[in-house]
Amino acid sequence: MYSIQQNIEQVTKQIRTAEHKCGRVPSSVQLLAVSKTKPIEVIKAAIEAGQKAFGENYVQEGVEKAQYFTEHYKNSGLEWHFIGPIQSNKTKPIAENFQWVHSIDRSKIAQRLNDQRPENLPPLQVLIQINISGEESKSGTSESEVFQLAELISSLPNLTLRGLMSIPANVSSYQSQLNAFTKLSAIQSKLADKYTNVDTLSMGMSGDMEAAVEAGSTMVRIGTAIFGARDYTTKS
Ligand SMILES: *Cc1c(COP(=O)(O)O)cnc(C)c1O
């Protein structure tokens, strides 16, 4: 049984090794700890190990955690990233409680997050989610619609467009993983040419982070390798 701290050290080492192997600048890839379904106590252990950025998928659960830690860990520089699918009737608590949103996939969601972002908070840092493998079961905009959505987001004062997020089809071969990530990286470069704040490419999870780093990821979203397998049986 490994501790959360050991797991974070191990994952960080894996990221640094992957950066080194492909000649990336050391520490150019950030670790987002995906804490969905995991209790407060486990997140505390990750914070004690130095982790600052956390990703959550479910609105109610994520809001509860973000509020708890915002209240109890003031000025500790924690960041809450919403990375799950967004229903339009759930945008308000997201706009009010998170610093980042990775999963904007349509204009209605962008508009609502902008309108509902409280004026006393800095702009929400946002990524457009692309469905790069075209799987019907996955959310995300199509490649052809990314630039239209980017244009809208860049016109909204309470959102800052930072880049792209994607969850490619789950494939086991390194080369197939690399192919999908390389496609994303090319779209990201075009976006960065057009919009000055674009610097973030959120791709790579526990099973494919090395390929993501090789293709240019700047943020890997890691759940299982840090917190262990998730138990969904207690969730309704
Ligand atoms: C759950 C989840 C992750 C983490 O996946 P692991 O395989 O547990 O590392 C990353 N990104 C998103 C969008 C997720 O929903």
PDB file of C-alpha atoms and ligand atoms in Angstrom:
ATOM      1  CA  MET A   1       0.000   0.000   0.000  1.00  0.00           C
ATOM      2  CA  TYR A   2       1.661   3.189  -1.164  1.00  0.00           C
ATOM      3  CA  SER A   3       0.947   6.553   0.366  1.00  0.00           C
ATOM      4  CA  ILE A   4      -0.486   9.485  -1.568  1.00  0.00           C
ATOM      5  CA  GLN A   5       2.812  11.294  -1.087  1.00  0.00           C
ATOM      6  CA  GLN A   6       4.796   8.420  -2.585  1.00  0.00           C
ATOM      7  CA  ASN A   7       2.383   8.209  -5.504  1.00  0.00           C
ATOM      8  CA  ILE A   8       2.716  11.930  -6.232  1.00  0.00           C
ATOM      9  CA  GLU A   9       6.495  11.645  -6.088  1.00  0.00           C
ATOM     10  CA  GLN A  10       6.377   8.642  -8.400  1.00  0.00           C
ATOM     11  CA  VAL A  11       4.072  10.344 -10.945  1.00  0.00           C
ATOM     12  CA  THR A  12       6.153  13.522 -10.829  1.00  0.00           C
ATOM     13  CA  LYS A  13       9.269  11.467 -11.514  1.00  0.00           C
ATOM     14  CA  GLN A  14       7.518   9.789 -14.439  1.00  0.00           C
ATOM     15  CA  ILE A  15       6.580  13.191 -15.896  1.00  0.00           C
ATOM     16  CA  ARG A  16      10.126  14.570 -15.469  1.00  0.00           C
ATOM     17  CA  THR A  17      11.587  11.452 -17.091  1.00  0.00           C
ATOM     18  CA  ALA A  18       9.193  11.777 -20.032  1.00  0.00           C
ATOM     19  CA  GLU A  19      10.085  15.474 -20.412  1.00  0.00           C
ATOM     20  CA  HIS A  20      13.780  14.630 -20.362  1.00  0.00           C
ATOM     21  CA  LYS A  21      13.453  11.782 -22.863  1.00  0.00           C
ATOM     22  CA  CYS A  22      11.965  13.989 -25.543  1.00  0.00           C
ATOM     23  CA  GLY A  23      13.955  17.126 -24.806  1.00  0.00           C
ATOM     24  CA  ARG A  24      11.176  19.121 -23.215  1.00  0.00           C
ATOM     25  CA  VAL A  25      12.015  21.941 -20.805  1.00  0.00           C
ATOM     26  CA  PRO A  26      12.081  20.486 -17.257  1.00  0.00           C
ATOM     27  CA  SER A  27       8.825  21.169 -15.367  1.00  0.00           C
ATOM     28  CA  SER A  28       7.005  22.371 -18.478  1.00  0.00           C
ATOM     29  CA  VAL A  29       4.298  19.798 -17.773  1.00  0.00           C
ATOM     30  CA  GLN A  30       2.028  20.509 -14.820  1.00  0.00           C
ATOM     31  CA  LEU A  31       0.366  17.803 -12.743  1.00  0.00           C
ATOM     32  CA  LEU A  32      -3.391  18.102 -12.210  1.00  0.00           C
ATOM     33  CA  ALA A  33      -4.504  15.669  -9.493  1.00  0.00           C
ATOM     34  CA  VAL A  34      -7.925  14.288 -10.416  1.00  0.00           C
ATOM     35  CA  SER A  35      -9.661  13.799  -7.074  1.00  0.00           C
ATOM     36  CA  LYS A  36     -13.174  12.893  -8.251  1.00  0.00           C
ATOM     37  CA  THR A  37     -14.947  10.421  -5.903  1.00  0.00           C
ATOM     38  CA  LYS A  38     -12.119  10.792  -3.358  1.00  0.00           C
ATOM     39  CA  PRO A  39     -12.835  12.133   0.137  1.00  0.00           C
ATOM     40  CA  ILE A  40     -11.549  15.353   1.707  1.00  0.00           C
ATOM     41  CA  GLU A  41      -9.020  13.470   3.864  1.00  0.00           C
ATOM     42  CA  VAL A  42      -7.296  12.030   0.834  1.00  0.00           C
ATOM     43  CA  ILE A  43      -7.096  15.454  -0.813  1.00  0.00           C
ATOM     44  CA  LYS A  44      -5.563  16.833   2.403  1.00  0.00           C
ATOM     45  CA  ALA A  45      -2.808  14.225   2.140  1.00  0.00           C
ATOM     46  CA  ALA A  46      -2.108  15.349  -1.431  1.00  0.00           C
ATOM     47  CA  ILE A  47      -1.968  18.996  -0.328  1.00  0.00           C
ATOM     48  CA  GLU A  48       0.464  18.050   2.427  1.00  0.00           C
ATOM     49  CA  ALA A  49       2.609  16.433  -0.248  1.00  0.00           C
ATOM     50  CA  GLY A  50       2.708  19.790  -2.050  1.00  0.00           C
ATOM     51  CA  GLN A  51      -0.025  19.311  -4.656  1.00  0.00           C
ATOM     52  CA  LYS A  52      -1.919  22.520  -5.509  1.00  0.00           C
ATOM     53  CA  ALA A  53      -4.104  21.862  -8.564  1.00  0.00           C
ATOM     54  CA  PHE A  54      -7.075  19.505  -8.373  1.00  0.00           C
ATOM     55  CA  GLY A  55      -9.539  18.328 -11.023  1.00  0.00           C
ATOM     56  CA  GLU A  56     -13.164  17.403 -10.371  1.00  0.00           C
ATOM     57  CA  ASN A  57     -15.814  15.965 -12.731  1.00  0.00           C
ATOM     58  CA  TYR A  58     -19.090  16.198 -10.863  1.00  0.00           C
ATOM     59  CA  VAL A  59     -20.610  19.585 -10.117  1.00  0.00           C
ATOM     60  CA  GLN A  60     -22.047  19.061  -6.661  1.00  0.00           C
ATOM     61  CA  GLU A  61     -19.116  17.055  -5.354  1.00  0.00           C
ATOM     62  CA  GLY A  62     -16.583  19.438  -6.877  1.00  0.00           C
ATOM     63  CA  VAL A  63     -18.302  22.535  -5.520  1.00  0.00           C
ATOM     64  CA  GLU A  64     -18.439  21.065  -2.013  1.00  0.00           C
ATOM     65  CA  LYS A  65     -14.715  20.322  -2.057  1.00  0.00           C
ATOM     66  CA  ALA A  66     -13.744  23.659  -3.606  1.00  0.00           C
ATOM     67  CA  GLN A  67     -15.781  25.499  -0.960  1.00  0.00           C
ATOM     68  CA  TYR A  68     -14.355  23.411   1.888  1.00  0.00           C
ATOM     69  CA  PHE A  69     -10.759  24.019   0.876  1.00  0.00           C
ATOM     70  CA  THR A  70     -11.292  27.659  -0.022  1.00  0.00           C
ATOM     71  CA  GLU A  71     -12.577  28.176   3.511  1.00  0.00           C
ATOM     72  CA  HIS A  72     -10.078  25.995   5.401  1.00  0.00           C
ATOM     73  CA  TYR A  73      -6.935  26.499   3.325  1.00  0.00           C
ATOM     74  CA  LYS A  74      -6.992  30.247   2.691  1.00  0.00           C
ATOM     75  CA  ASN A  75      -4.035  31.659   0.767  1.00  0.00           C
ATOM     76  CA  SER A  76      -2.526  28.268   0.042  1.00  0.00           C
ATOM     77  CA  GLY A  77      -2.718  28.835  -3.695  1.00  0.00           C
ATOM     78  CA  LEU A  78      -4.977  25.885  -4.401  1.00  0.00           C
ATOM     79  CA  GLU A  79      -6.587  25.666  -7.846  1.00  0.00           C
ATOM     80  CA  TRP A  80      -9.854  23.903  -8.660  1.00  0.00           C
ATOM     81  CA  HIS A  81     -10.326  22.718 -12.223  1.00  0.00           C
ATOM     82  CA  PHE A  82     -13.679  21.537 -13.531  1.00  0.00           C
ATOM     83  CA  ILE A  83     -12.994  18.782 -16.071  1.00  0.00           C
ATOM     84  CA  GLY A  84     -16.326  16.962 -16.453  1.00  0.00           C
ATOM     85  CA  PRO A  85     -19.196  17.262 -18.920  1.00  0.00           C
ATOM     86  CA  ILE A  86     -21.266  20.441 -18.358  1.00  0.00           C
ATOM     87  CA  GLN A  87     -25.051  20.657 -18.504  1.00  0.00           C
ATOM     88  CA  SER A  88     -26.272  24.177 -19.172  1.00  0.00           C
ATOM     89  CA  ASN A  89     -28.368  24.280 -15.995  1.00  0.00           C
ATOM     90  CA  LYS A  90     -25.214  23.604 -13.914  1.00  0.00           C
ATOM     91  CA  THR A  91     -22.998  26.420 -15.153  1.00  0.00           C
ATOM     92  CA  LYS A  92     -23.634  28.825 -12.262  1.00  0.00           C
ATOM     93  CA  PRO A  93     -22.006  26.851  -9.420  1.00  0.00           C
ATOM     94  CA  ILE A  94     -19.092  26.110 -11.741  1.00  0.00           C
ATOM     95  CA  ALA A  95     -18.639  29.803 -12.592  1.00  0.00           C
ATOM     96  CA  GLU A  96     -18.802  30.693  -8.900  1.00  0.00           C
ATOM     97  CA  ASN A  97     -16.456  28.088  -7.427  1.00  0.00           C
ATOM     98  CA  PHE A  98     -13.748  27.039  -9.882  1.00  0.00           C
ATOM     99  CA  GLN A  99     -10.665  28.810 -11.234  1.00  0.00           C
ATOM    100  CA  TRP A 100     -10.399  26.682 -14.377  1.00  0.00           C
ATOM    101  CA  VAL A 101     -12.827  24.880 -16.695  1.00  0.00           C
ATOM    102  CA  HIS A 102     -11.406  22.318 -19.160  1.00  0.00           C
ATOM    103  CA  SER A 103     -14.621  21.132 -20.722  1.00  0.00           C
ATOM    104  CA  ILE A 104     -16.265  23.916 -22.719  1.00  0.00           C
ATOM    105  CA  ASP A 105     -17.684  22.263 -25.832  1.00  0.00           C
ATOM    106  CA  ARG A 106     -20.352  24.655 -27.086  1.00  0.00           C
ATOM    107  CA  SER A 107     -21.123  28.357 -27.267  1.00  0.00           C
ATOM    108  CA  LYS A 108     -24.081  28.245 -24.902  1.00  0.00           C
ATOM    109  CA  ILE A 109     -21.852  26.936 -22.095  1.00  0.00           C
ATOM    110  CA  ALA A 110     -19.193  29.592 -22.760  1.00  0.00           C
ATOM    111  CA  GLN A 111     -21.780  32.368 -22.756  1.00  0.00           C
ATOM    112  CA  ARG A 112     -23.417  31.189 -19.532  1.00  0.00           C
ATOM    113  CA  LEU A 113     -20.108  30.756 -17.672  1.00  0.00           C
ATOM    114  CA  ASN A 114     -19.154  34.273 -18.722  1.00  0.00           C
ATOM    115  CA  ASP A 115     -22.470  35.773 -17.637  1.00  0.00           C
ATOM    116  CA  GLN A 116     -22.470  33.920 -14.315  1.00  0.00           C
ATOM    117  CA  ARG A 117     -18.844  34.547 -13.334  1.00  0.00           C
ATOM    118  CA  PRO A 118     -19.007  36.808 -10.246  1.00  0.00           C
ATOM    119  CA  GLU A 119     -17.595  40.296 -10.877  1.00  0.00           C
ATOM    120  CA  ASN A 120     -15.342  40.161  -7.804  1.00  0.00           C
ATOM    121  CA  LEU A 121     -13.447  37.136  -9.158  1.00  0.00           C
ATOM    122  CA  PRO A 122     -10.752  37.117 -11.852  1.00  0.00           C
ATOM    123  CA  PRO A 123     -11.741  35.746 -15.273  1.00  0.00           C
ATOM    124  CA  LEU A 124     -12.339  32.008 -15.429  1.00  0.00           C
ATOM    125  CA  GLN A 125      -9.401  30.254 -17.162  1.00  0.00           C
ATOM    126  CA  VAL A 126     -10.909  28.033 -19.820  1.00  0.00           C
ATOM    127  CA  LEU A 127     -10.040  25.286 -22.286  1.00  0.00           C
ATOM    128  CA  ILE A 128     -12.061  24.040 -25.220  1.00  0.00           C
ATOM    129  CA  GLN A 129     -12.658  20.296 -25.108  1.00  0.00           C
ATOM    130  CA  ILE A 130     -12.204  18.585 -28.482  1.00  0.00           C
ATOM    131  CA  ASN A 131     -13.545  15.147 -29.287  1.00  0.00           C
ATOM    132  CA  ILE A 132     -10.449  14.218 -31.271  1.00  0.00           C
ATOM    133  CA  SER A 133     -11.317  10.573 -31.872  1.00  0.00           C
ATOM    134  CA  GLY A 134     -14.914  11.330 -32.858  1.00  0.00           C
ATOM    135  CA  GLU A 135     -16.374   8.899 -30.339  1.00  0.00           C
ATOM    136  CA  GLU A 136     -20.098   9.382 -29.868  1.00  0.00           C
ATOM    137  CA  SER A 137     -19.922   8.609 -26.154  1.00  0.00           C
ATOM    138  CA  LYS A 138     -17.458  11.421 -25.454  1.00  0.00           C
ATOM    139  CA  SER A 139     -18.187  15.101 -25.096  1.00  0.00           C
ATOM    140  CA  GLY A 140     -16.189  17.737 -26.901  1.00  0.00           C
ATOM    141  CA  THR A 141     -16.536  19.900 -29.948  1.00  0.00           C
ATOM    142  CA  SER A 142     -15.473  18.758 -33.392  1.00  0.00           C
ATOM    143  CA  GLU A 143     -12.175  19.884 -34.839  1.00  0.00           C
ATOM    144  CA  SER A 144     -13.961  22.039 -37.415  1.00  0.00           C
ATOM    145  CA  GLU A 145     -15.836  24.022 -34.767  1.00  0.00           C
ATOM    146  CA  VAL A 146     -12.923  24.821 -32.466  1.00  0.00           C
ATOM    147  CA  PHE A 147     -12.014  28.137 -34.064  1.00  0.00           C
ATOM    148  CA  GLN A 148     -15.555  29.456 -34.066  1.00  0.00           C
ATOM    149  CA  LEU A 149     -15.882  28.641 -30.385  1.00  0.00           C
ATOM    150  CA  ALA A 150     -12.459  30.179 -29.688  1.00  0.00           C
ATOM    151  CA  GLU A 151     -13.562  33.404 -31.384  1.00  0.00           C
ATOM    152  CA  LEU A 152     -16.619  33.629 -29.154  1.00  0.00           C
ATOM    153  CA  ILE A 153     -14.661  32.877 -25.970  1.00  0.00           C
ATOM    154  CA  SER A 154     -12.020  35.471 -26.772  1.00  0.00           C
ATOM    155  CA  SER A 155     -14.768  38.102 -26.994  1.00  0.00           C
ATOM    156  CA  LEU A 156     -16.127  37.301 -23.522  1.00  0.00           C
ATOM    157  CA  PRO A 157     -14.598  39.506 -20.779  1.00  0.00           C
ATOM    158  CA  ASN A 158     -15.025  37.063 -17.892  1.00  0.00           C
ATOM    159  CA  LEU A 159     -13.359  34.134 -19.647  1.00  0.00           C
ATOM    160  CA  THR A 160      -9.696  33.776 -20.625  1.00  0.00           C
ATOM    161  CA  LEU A 161      -9.042  31.231 -23.361  1.00  0.00           C
ATOM    162  CA  ARG A 162      -5.956  29.210 -22.361  1.00  0.00           C
ATOM    163  CA  GLY A 163      -6.077  26.293 -24.813  1.00  0.00           C
ATOM    164  CA  LEU A 164      -7.436  22.820 -25.411  1.00  0.00           C
ATOM    165  CA  MET A 165      -8.375  19.674 -23.539  1.00  0.00           C
ATOM    166  CA  SER A 166      -9.094  16.238 -24.920  1.00  0.00           C
ATOM    167  CA  ILE A 167      -9.684  12.635 -23.907  1.00  0.00           C
ATOM    168  CA  PRO A 168      -8.679  10.559 -26.945  1.00  0.00           C
ATOM    169  CA  ALA A 169     -10.011   7.058 -27.484  1.00  0.00           C
ATOM    170  CA  ASN A 170      -8.531   4.601 -24.996  1.00  0.00           C
ATOM    171  CA  VAL A 171      -5.903   2.692 -26.974  1.00  0.00           C
ATOM    172  CA  SER A 172      -2.994   0.736 -25.576  1.00  0.00           C
ATOM    173  CA  SER A 173      -0.318   1.140 -28.223  1.00  0.00           C
ATOM    174  CA  TYR A 174       2.067   4.029 -27.618  1.00  0.00           C
ATOM    175  CA  GLN A 175       2.094   4.941 -31.295  1.00  0.00           C
ATOM    176  CA  SER A 176      -1.711   5.215 -31.520  1.00  0.00           C
ATOM    177  CA  GLN A 177      -1.759   7.353 -28.379  1.00  0.00           C
ATOM    178  CA  LEU A 178       0.955   9.549 -29.848  1.00  0.00           C
ATOM    179  CA  ASN A 179      -0.942   9.979 -33.138  1.00  0.00           C
ATOM    180  CA  ALA A 180      -4.041  11.384 -31.451  1.00  0.00           C
ATOM    181  CA  PHE A 181      -2.024  13.646 -29.152  1.00  0.00           C
ATOM    182  CA  THR A 182       0.031  14.941 -32.072  1.00  0.00           C
ATOM    183  CA  LYS A 183      -3.153  15.939 -33.898  1.00  0.00           C
ATOM    184  CA  LEU A 184      -4.249  17.886 -30.850  1.00  0.00           C
ATOM    185  CA  SER A 185      -0.897  19.559 -30.545  1.00  0.00           C
ATOM    186  CA  ALA A 186      -1.134  20.820 -34.133  1.00  0.00           C
ATOM    187  CA  ILE A 187      -4.548  22.391 -33.501  1.00  0.00           C
ATOM    188  CA  GLN A 188      -3.209  23.913 -30.305  1.00  0.00           C
ATOM    189  CA  SER A 189      -0.333  25.559 -32.198  1.00  0.00           C
ATOM    190  CA  LYS A 190      -2.752  27.187 -34.617  1.00  0.00           C
ATOM    191  CA  LEU A 191      -4.827  28.431 -31.719  1.00  0.00           C
ATOM    192  CA  ALA A 192      -1.744  29.820 -29.952  1.00  0.00           C
ATOM    193  CA  ASP A 193      -0.772  31.731 -33.115  1.00  0.00           C
ATOM    194  CA  LYS A 194      -4.126  33.493 -33.004  1.00  0.00           C
ATOM    195  CA  TYR A 195      -4.754  34.077 -29.310  1.00  0.00           C
ATOM    196  CA  THR A 196      -2.043  35.440 -27.010  1.00  0.00           C
ATOM    197  CA  ASN A 197      -3.153  33.773 -23.773  1.00  0.00           C
ATOM    198  CA  VAL A 198      -3.223  30.275 -25.236  1.00  0.00           C
ATOM    199  CA  ASP A 199      -0.461  28.275 -23.510  1.00  0.00           C
ATOM    200  CA  THR A 200      -2.167  25.177 -22.139  1.00  0.00           C
ATOM    201  CA  LEU A 201      -2.712  21.749 -23.640  1.00  0.00           C
ATOM    202  CA  SER A 202      -4.527  19.492 -21.186  1.00  0.00           C
ATOM    203  CA  MET A 203      -3.987  15.902 -22.301  1.00  0.00           C
ATOM    204  CA  GLY A 204      -2.708  12.673 -20.837  1.00  0.00           C
ATOM    205  CA  MET A 205      -4.100  10.526 -18.017  1.00  0.00           C
ATOM    206  CA  SER A 206      -2.668   7.697 -15.888  1.00  0.00           C
ATOM    207  CA  GLY A 207      -2.512   5.283 -18.818  1.00  0.00           C
ATOM    208  CA  ASP A 208      -1.102   7.529 -21.538  1.00  0.00           C
ATOM    209  CA  MET A 209       0.831  10.380 -19.948  1.00  0.00           C
ATOM    210  CA  GLU A 210       4.196   9.593 -21.566  1.00  0.00           C
ATOM    211  CA  ALA A 211       2.804   9.851 -25.098  1.00  0.00           C
ATOM    212  CA  ALA A 212       0.965  13.036 -24.140  1.00  0.00           C
ATOM    213  CA  VAL A 213       4.175  14.619 -22.855  1.00  0.00           C
ATOM    214  CA  GLU A 214       6.058  13.643 -26.002  1.00  0.00           C
ATOM    215  CA  ALA A 215       3.349  15.283 -28.136  1.00  0.00           C
ATOM    216  CA  GLY A 216       3.457  18.549 -26.185  1.00  0.00           C
ATOM    217  CA  SER A 217       1.027  18.300 -23.273  1.00  0.00           C
ATOM    218  CA  THR A 218       1.443  21.054 -20.671  1.00  0.00           C
ATOM    219  CA  MET A 219      -0.962  19.547 -18.139  1.00  0.00           C
ATOM    220  CA  VAL A 220      -1.575  15.878 -17.429  1.00  0.00           C
ATOM    221  CA  ARG A 221      -4.729  14.938 -15.529  1.00  0.00           C
ATOM    222  CA  ILE A 222      -3.880  12.050 -13.205  1.00  0.00           C
ATOM    223  CA  GLY A 223      -6.354  10.254 -10.948  1.00  0.00           C
ATOM    224  CA  THR A 224      -5.723   6.532 -10.545  1.00  0.00           C
ATOM    225  CA  ALA A 225      -1.916   6.707 -10.372  1.00  0.00           C
ATOM    226  CA  ILE A 226      -2.166   9.111  -7.414  1.00  0.00           C
ATOM    227  CA  PHE A 227      -5.303   8.089  -5.555  1.00  0.00           C
ATOM    228  CA  GLY A 228      -5.777   4.468  -6.613  1.00  0.00           C
ATOM    229  CA  ALA A 229      -8.808   2.958  -8.319  1.00  0.00           C
ATOM    230  CA  ARG A 230     -12.115   4.756  -7.935  1.00  0.00           C
ATOM    231  CA  ASP A 231     -15.105   3.206  -6.201  1.00  0.00           C
ATOM    232  CA  TYR A 232     -18.350   4.261  -7.842  1.00  0.00           C
ATOM    233  CA  THR A 233     -20.589   1.833  -5.926  1.00  0.00           C
ATOM    234  CA  THR A 234     -21.299   4.306  -3.131  1.00  0.00           C
ATOM    235  CA  LYS A 235     -22.381   7.036  -5.539  1.00  0.00           C
ATOM    236  CA  SER A 236     -25.990   7.354  -6.615  1.00  0.00           C
TER     237      SER A 236
HETATM  238  C1  LIG B   1     -11.176  10.671 -14.429  1.00  0.00           C
HETATM  239  C2  LIG B   1     -10.526  11.592 -15.374  1.00  0.00           C
HETATM  240  C3  LIG B   1      -9.130  11.684 -15.448  1.00  0.00           C
HETATM  241  C4  LIG B   1      -8.176  10.815 -14.632  1.00  0.00           C
HETATM  242  O1  LIG B   1      -8.113   9.544 -15.171  1.00  0.00           O
HETATM  243  P1  LIG B   1      -7.101   8.428 -14.578  1.00  0.00           P
HETATM  244  O2  LIG B   1      -7.082   7.397 -15.633  1.00  0.00           O
HETATM  245  O3  LIG B   1      -7.693   7.962 -13.289  1.00  0.00           O
HETATM  246  O4  LIG B   1      -5.789   9.080 -14.375  1.00  0.00           O
HETATM  247  C5  LIG B   1      -8.587  12.617 -16.310  1.00  0.00           C
HETATM  248  N1  LIG B   1      -9.367  13.414 -17.081  1.00  0.00           N
HETATM  249  C6  LIG B   1     -10.705  13.359 -17.027  1.00  0.00           C
HETATM  250  C7  LIG B   1     -11.490  14.274 -17.872  1.00  0.00           C
HETATM  251  C8  LIG B   1     -11.314  12.442 -16.194  1.00  0.00           C
HETATM  252  O5  LIG B   1     -12.650  12.378 -16.178  1.00  0.00           O
END
